[in-house]
XYZ file of C-alpha atoms in Angstrom:
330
model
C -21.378 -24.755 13.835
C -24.342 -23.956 11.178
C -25.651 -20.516 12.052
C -28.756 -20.855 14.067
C -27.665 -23.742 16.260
C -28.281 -23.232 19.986
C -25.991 -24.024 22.749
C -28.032 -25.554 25.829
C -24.966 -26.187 27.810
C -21.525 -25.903 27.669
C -19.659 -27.732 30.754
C -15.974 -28.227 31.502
C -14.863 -31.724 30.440
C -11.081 -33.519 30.323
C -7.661 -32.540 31.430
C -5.278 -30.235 29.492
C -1.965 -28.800 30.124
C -2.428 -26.342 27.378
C -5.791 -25.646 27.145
C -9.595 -25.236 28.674
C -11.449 -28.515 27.177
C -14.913 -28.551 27.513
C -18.328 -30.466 26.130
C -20.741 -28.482 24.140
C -24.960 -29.827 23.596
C -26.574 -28.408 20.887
C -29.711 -28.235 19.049
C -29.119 -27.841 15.027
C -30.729 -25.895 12.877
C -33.133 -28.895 12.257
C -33.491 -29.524 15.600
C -31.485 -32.546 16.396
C -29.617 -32.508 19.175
C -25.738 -32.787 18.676
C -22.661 -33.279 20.996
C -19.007 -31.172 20.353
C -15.531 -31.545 22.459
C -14.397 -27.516 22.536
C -10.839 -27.079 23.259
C -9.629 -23.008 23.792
C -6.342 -21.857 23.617
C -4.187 -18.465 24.118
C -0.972 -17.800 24.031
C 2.197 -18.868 22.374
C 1.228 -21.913 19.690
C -2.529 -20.789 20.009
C -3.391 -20.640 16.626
C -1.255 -23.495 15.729
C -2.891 -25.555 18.078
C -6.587 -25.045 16.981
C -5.656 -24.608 13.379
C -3.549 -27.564 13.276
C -5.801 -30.071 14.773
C -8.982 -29.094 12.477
C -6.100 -29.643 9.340
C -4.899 -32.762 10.832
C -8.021 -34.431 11.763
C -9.450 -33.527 8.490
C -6.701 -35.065 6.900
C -6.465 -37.890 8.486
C -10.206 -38.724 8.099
C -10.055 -38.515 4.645
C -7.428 -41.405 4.373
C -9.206 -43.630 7.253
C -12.472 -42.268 7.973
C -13.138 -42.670 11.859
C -9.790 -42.976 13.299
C -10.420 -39.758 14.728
C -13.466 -37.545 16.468
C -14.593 -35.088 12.921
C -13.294 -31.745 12.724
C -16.075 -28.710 12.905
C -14.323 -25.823 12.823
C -11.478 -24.007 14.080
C -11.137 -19.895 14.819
C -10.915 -17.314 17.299
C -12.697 -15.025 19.479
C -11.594 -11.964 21.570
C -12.078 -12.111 25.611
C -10.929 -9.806 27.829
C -8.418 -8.107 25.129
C -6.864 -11.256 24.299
C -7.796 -13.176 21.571
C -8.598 -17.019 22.097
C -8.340 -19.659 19.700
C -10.511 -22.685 19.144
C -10.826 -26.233 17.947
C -14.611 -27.771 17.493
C -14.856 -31.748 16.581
C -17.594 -34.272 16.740
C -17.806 -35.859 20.900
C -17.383 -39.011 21.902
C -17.587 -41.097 25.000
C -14.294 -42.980 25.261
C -12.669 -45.222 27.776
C -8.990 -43.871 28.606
C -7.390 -46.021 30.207
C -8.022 -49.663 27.824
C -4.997 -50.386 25.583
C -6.184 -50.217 22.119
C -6.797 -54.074 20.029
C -3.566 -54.257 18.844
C -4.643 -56.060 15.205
C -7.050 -53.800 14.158
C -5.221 -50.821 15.826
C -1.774 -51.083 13.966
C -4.063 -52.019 11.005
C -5.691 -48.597 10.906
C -2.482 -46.331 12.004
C -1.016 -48.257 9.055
C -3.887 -47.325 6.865
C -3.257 -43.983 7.792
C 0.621 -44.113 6.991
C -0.273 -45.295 3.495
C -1.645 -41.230 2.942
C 0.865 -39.380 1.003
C 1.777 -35.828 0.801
C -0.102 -34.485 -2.011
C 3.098 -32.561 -3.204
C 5.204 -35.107 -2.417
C 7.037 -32.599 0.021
C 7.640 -33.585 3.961
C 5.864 -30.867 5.935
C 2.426 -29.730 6.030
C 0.524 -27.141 5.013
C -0.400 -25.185 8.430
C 1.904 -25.449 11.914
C 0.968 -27.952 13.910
C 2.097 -28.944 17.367
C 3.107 -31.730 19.711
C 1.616 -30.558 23.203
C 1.637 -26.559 22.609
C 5.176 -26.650 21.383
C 4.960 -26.186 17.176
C 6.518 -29.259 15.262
C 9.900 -27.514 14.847
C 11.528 -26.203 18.419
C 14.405 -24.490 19.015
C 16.496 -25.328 22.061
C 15.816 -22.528 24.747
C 18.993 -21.874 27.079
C 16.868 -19.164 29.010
C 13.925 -21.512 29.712
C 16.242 -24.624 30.319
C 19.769 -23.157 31.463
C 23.040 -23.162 29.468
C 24.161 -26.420 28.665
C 27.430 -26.547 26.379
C 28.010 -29.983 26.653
C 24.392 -30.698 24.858
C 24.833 -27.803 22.214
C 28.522 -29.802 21.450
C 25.816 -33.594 21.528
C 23.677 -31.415 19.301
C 26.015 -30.330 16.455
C 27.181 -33.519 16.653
C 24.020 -35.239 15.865
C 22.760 -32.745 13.064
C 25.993 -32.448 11.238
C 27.111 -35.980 11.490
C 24.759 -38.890 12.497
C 21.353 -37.493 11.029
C 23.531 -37.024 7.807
C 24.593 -40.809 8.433
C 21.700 -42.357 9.763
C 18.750 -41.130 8.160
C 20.951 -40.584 4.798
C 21.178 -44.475 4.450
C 17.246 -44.166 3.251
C 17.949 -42.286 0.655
C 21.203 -43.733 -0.958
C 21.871 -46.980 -2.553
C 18.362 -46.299 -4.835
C 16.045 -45.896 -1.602
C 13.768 -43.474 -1.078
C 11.491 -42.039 1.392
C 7.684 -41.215 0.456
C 6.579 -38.404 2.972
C 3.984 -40.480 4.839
C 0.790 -38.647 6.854
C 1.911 -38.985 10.811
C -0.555 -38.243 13.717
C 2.276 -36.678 15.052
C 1.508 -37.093 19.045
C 0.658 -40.656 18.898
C 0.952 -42.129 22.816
C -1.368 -43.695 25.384
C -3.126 -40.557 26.525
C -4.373 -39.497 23.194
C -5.914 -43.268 22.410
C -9.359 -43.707 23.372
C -11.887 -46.814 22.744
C -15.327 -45.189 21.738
C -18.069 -46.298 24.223
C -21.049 -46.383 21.542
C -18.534 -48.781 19.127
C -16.362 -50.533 20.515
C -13.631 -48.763 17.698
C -10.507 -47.342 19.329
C -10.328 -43.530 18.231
C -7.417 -41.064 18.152
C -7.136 -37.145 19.224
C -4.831 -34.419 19.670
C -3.390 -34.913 15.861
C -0.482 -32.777 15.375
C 0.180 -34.183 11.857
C 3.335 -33.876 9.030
C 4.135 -35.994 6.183
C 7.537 -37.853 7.355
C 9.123 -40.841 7.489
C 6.215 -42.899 9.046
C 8.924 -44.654 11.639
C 8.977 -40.731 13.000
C 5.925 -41.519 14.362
C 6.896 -44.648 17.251
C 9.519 -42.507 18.367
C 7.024 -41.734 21.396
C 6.637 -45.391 22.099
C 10.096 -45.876 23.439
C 10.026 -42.833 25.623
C 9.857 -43.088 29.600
C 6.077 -42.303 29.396
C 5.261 -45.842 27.502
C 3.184 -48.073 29.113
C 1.141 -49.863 26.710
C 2.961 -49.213 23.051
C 6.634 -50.034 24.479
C 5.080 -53.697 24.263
C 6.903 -54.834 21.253
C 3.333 -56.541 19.972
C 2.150 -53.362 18.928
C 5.189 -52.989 16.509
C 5.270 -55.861 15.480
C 1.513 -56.060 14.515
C 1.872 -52.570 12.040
C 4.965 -54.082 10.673
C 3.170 -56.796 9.150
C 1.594 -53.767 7.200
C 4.233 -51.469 6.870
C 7.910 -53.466 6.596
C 10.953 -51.839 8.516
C 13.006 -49.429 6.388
C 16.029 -50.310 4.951
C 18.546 -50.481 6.257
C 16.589 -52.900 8.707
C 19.487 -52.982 10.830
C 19.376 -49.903 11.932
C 15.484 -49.218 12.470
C 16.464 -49.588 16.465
C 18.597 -46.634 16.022
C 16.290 -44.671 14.016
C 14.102 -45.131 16.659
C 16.000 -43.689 19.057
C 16.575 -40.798 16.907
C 12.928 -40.385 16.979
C 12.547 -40.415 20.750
C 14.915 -37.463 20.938
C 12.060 -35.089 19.442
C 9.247 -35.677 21.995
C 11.846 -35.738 24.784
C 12.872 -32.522 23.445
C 9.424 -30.928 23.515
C 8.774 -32.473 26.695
C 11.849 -30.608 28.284
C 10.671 -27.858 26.780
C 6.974 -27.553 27.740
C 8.199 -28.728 31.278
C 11.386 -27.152 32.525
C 13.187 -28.975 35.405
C 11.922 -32.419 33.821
C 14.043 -35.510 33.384
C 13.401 -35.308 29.599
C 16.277 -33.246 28.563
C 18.600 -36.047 30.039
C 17.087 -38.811 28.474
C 17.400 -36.812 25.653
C 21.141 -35.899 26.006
C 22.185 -39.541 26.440
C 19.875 -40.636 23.689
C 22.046 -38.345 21.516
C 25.211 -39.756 23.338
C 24.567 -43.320 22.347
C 24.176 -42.254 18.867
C 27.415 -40.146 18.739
C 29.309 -42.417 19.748
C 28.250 -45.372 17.574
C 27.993 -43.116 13.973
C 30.203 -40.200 14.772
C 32.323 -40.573 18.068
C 34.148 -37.404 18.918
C 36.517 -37.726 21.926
C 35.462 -34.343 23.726
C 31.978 -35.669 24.002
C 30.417 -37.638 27.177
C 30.044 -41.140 27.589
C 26.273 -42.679 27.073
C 25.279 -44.004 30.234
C 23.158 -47.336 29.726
C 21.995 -46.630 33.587
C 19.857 -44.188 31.835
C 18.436 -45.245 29.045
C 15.404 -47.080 29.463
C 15.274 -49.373 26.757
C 18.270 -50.678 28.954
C 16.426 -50.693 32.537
C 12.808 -50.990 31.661
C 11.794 -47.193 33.960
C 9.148 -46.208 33.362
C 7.873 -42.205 34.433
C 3.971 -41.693 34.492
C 2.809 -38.282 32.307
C 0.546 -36.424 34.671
C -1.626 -34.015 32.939
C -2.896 -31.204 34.885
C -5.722 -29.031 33.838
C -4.802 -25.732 32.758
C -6.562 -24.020 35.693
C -6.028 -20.149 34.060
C -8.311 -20.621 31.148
C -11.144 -21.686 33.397
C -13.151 -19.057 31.685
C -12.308 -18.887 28.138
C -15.350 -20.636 27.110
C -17.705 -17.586 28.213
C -19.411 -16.138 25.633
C -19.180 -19.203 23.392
C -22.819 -19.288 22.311
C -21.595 -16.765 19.931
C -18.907 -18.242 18.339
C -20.309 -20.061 14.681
C-alpha cells in the first residue's frame, strides 16, 4: 500500500487451509476509500506462497487484464519471533458457488495460454505453489508411510512413459512453446465478480508448461463443474489438442497425477495417493508394462465410475492472529 494509507478495519474473511485470509478498508493517500483481500502465511512454502501469487497474478494480468483480482504487494513481517509472509491484491465480491460461462470462460483461460515464457524456458522465475506445497514435491515416505510398490509405479513412469508419452510432442518436428498456466485452476478458485458479471480467477500458482498441464485438475475426484466435457471442448476451439491427438486422454491423466500428488501430500491419510497410484498403473501398463507391477483397477478410476469426492476447505484456525499489527505493514 502507498505510505500514508490508513487501515479502518481489517476483518477475517474466506476459508483457507494454509493461511489467515482476511478483508482490509482503506483510505488512500488521496482519500478514497479502497478495498484489499490479505492472505498471511508462515511456515514451510510461506514465502513461496505470497511471493508467488503477487508474480503470478501480475503475470497473468498483463496477458489478459482482469482475469484475476490485481496484485499490491507481497512481503513479510515479524510476529511473535516468527516471521509471516503476505500477499495484498485488489477485493472483490464474488459468487462461489456459479459455474463460470463456459464461452467466454475457456475464451479468456485460452487468452491466457497464448502468454509465452519470455525466455522461452518452462519454469518461472520465483517458486510458486499448488495449495502450500511448491510446484515441484518430493514424495515423503515419513509423512505418507513406505510404499515400495508406488516408488517401483514411480520409476516406472519417469524413466519410461513420461519419456514415451510426453516425448511424442517433441519428435517427428513438434514442439512445445512453454505456455503461462494458472497452475491451481479448479472450482474453488473460480469466482463470478458481483459488481460485473465477469468470472475472475485466484490463488495463481503459475509456470510456463505445456498448457494441457493445466486440465489435469479437471479430471480429478474433486471435479464438479470442469469434468463436464463442454468446458474442454469450448477452449479447444481456441487452443487445438496436441499432437499426437490420440493420446491427449492419456496426457491428461498424466496431468491428474500431480495435483493428486500434492493433495496426498498436504493431506495425509487421503484417498489421493491411490487415485494417484492407479493413475500411474493404467499408464504403465499401456506405454511401459513391467510384469512385477500391479494391475490398474478401473473400479477406481473415476473417469471409469463417475465418483466424485467433495474438497472441504477448513480455515486455518492457528493463524487467527497473524493479521495483528497489520496497519503497519506498507
Amino acid at each position: 500500500m502507498l505510505p500514508g494509507t490508513k487501515v479502518v478495519s481489517a476483518e477475517a474473511y474466506g476459508t483457507s487451509n494454509w493461511a489467515k485470509t482476511a478483508k482490509l478498508s482503506v483510505v488512500l493517500p488521496d482519500g478514497k476509500r479502497k478495498r484489499f483481500f490479505l492472505k498471511c502465511a508462515q511456515g514451510k512454502g510461506a514465502r513461496a506462497l505470497a511471493e508467488g501469487e503477487y508474480h503470478s497474478a501480475s503475470a497473468i494480468n498483463a496477458v489478459v487484464p482482469g482475469l484475476v483480482p490485481s496484485p499490491a504487494g507481497w512481503g513479510e513481517y515479524g510476529m511473535d519471533g516468527s516471521q509471516v509472509y503476505f500477499f495484498l491484491g485488489d477485493f472483490h465480491d464474488m459468487e462461489l458457488s456459479a459455474p463460470p460461462e463456459p464461452v467466454d470462460f475457456t475464451a479468456r483461460i485460452a487468452e491466457m495460454h497464448r502468454g509465452t515464457s519470455p525466455n522461452g524456458m518452462f519454469g518461472f522465475p520465483v517458486p510458486t505453489v499448488i495449495g502450500v506445497m511448491e510446484h515441484v514435491i518430493k514424495y515423503d515416505n515419513e509423512t505418507n508411510g513406505p510404499w515400495p510398490e508406488y516408488d517401483a509405479a514411480c520409476r516406472q513412469l519417469i524413466e519410461v512413459v513420461i519419456l514415451r508419452l510426453l516425448g511424442a510432442l517433441q519428435s517427428d518436428g513438434r514442439d512445445i512453446v512453454p505456455a503461462l498456466v494458472h497452475g491451481d485452476l479448479w472450482e474453488q478458485n473460480v469466482g463470478i465478480a458481483m459488481e460485473t458479471g465477469n468470472t475472475i480467477v485466484f490463488d495463481p500458482g503459475c509456470t510456463y508448461a505445456h498448457n494441457e498441464m493445466e486440465f489435469g485438475t479437471w479430471r480429478c475426484s474433486w471435479a464438479f463443474h470442469f469434468n463436464s466435457p463442454t468446458y474442454m471442448r469450448l477452449y479447444q476451439q481456441h487452443i487445438q489438442p496436441s499432437e499426437p491427438v490420440e493420446e491427449w486422454d492419456d496426457r491428461n491423466r498424466l496431468y491428474s497425477i500431480h495435483p493428486y500428488l500434492t493433495d496426498s501430500a498436504g493431506h495425509p491419510g487421503s484417498m489421493s495417493r491411490q487415485l494417484a497410484y492407479n493413475e500411474m498403473l493404467y499408464l504403465c501398463e499401456k506405454y511401459g508394462p513391467l510384469e512385477s507391477l500391479e494391475q490398474y483397477d478401473p473400479e477406481k478410476d473415476i473417469s471409469v465410475t463417475g465418483a466424485y469426492t467433495p474438497f472441504v476447505i477448513n480455515q486455518l484456525d492457528e493463524n487467527r492472529d497473524r493479521i495483528q499489527g497489520i496497519e503497519a505493514v506498507r
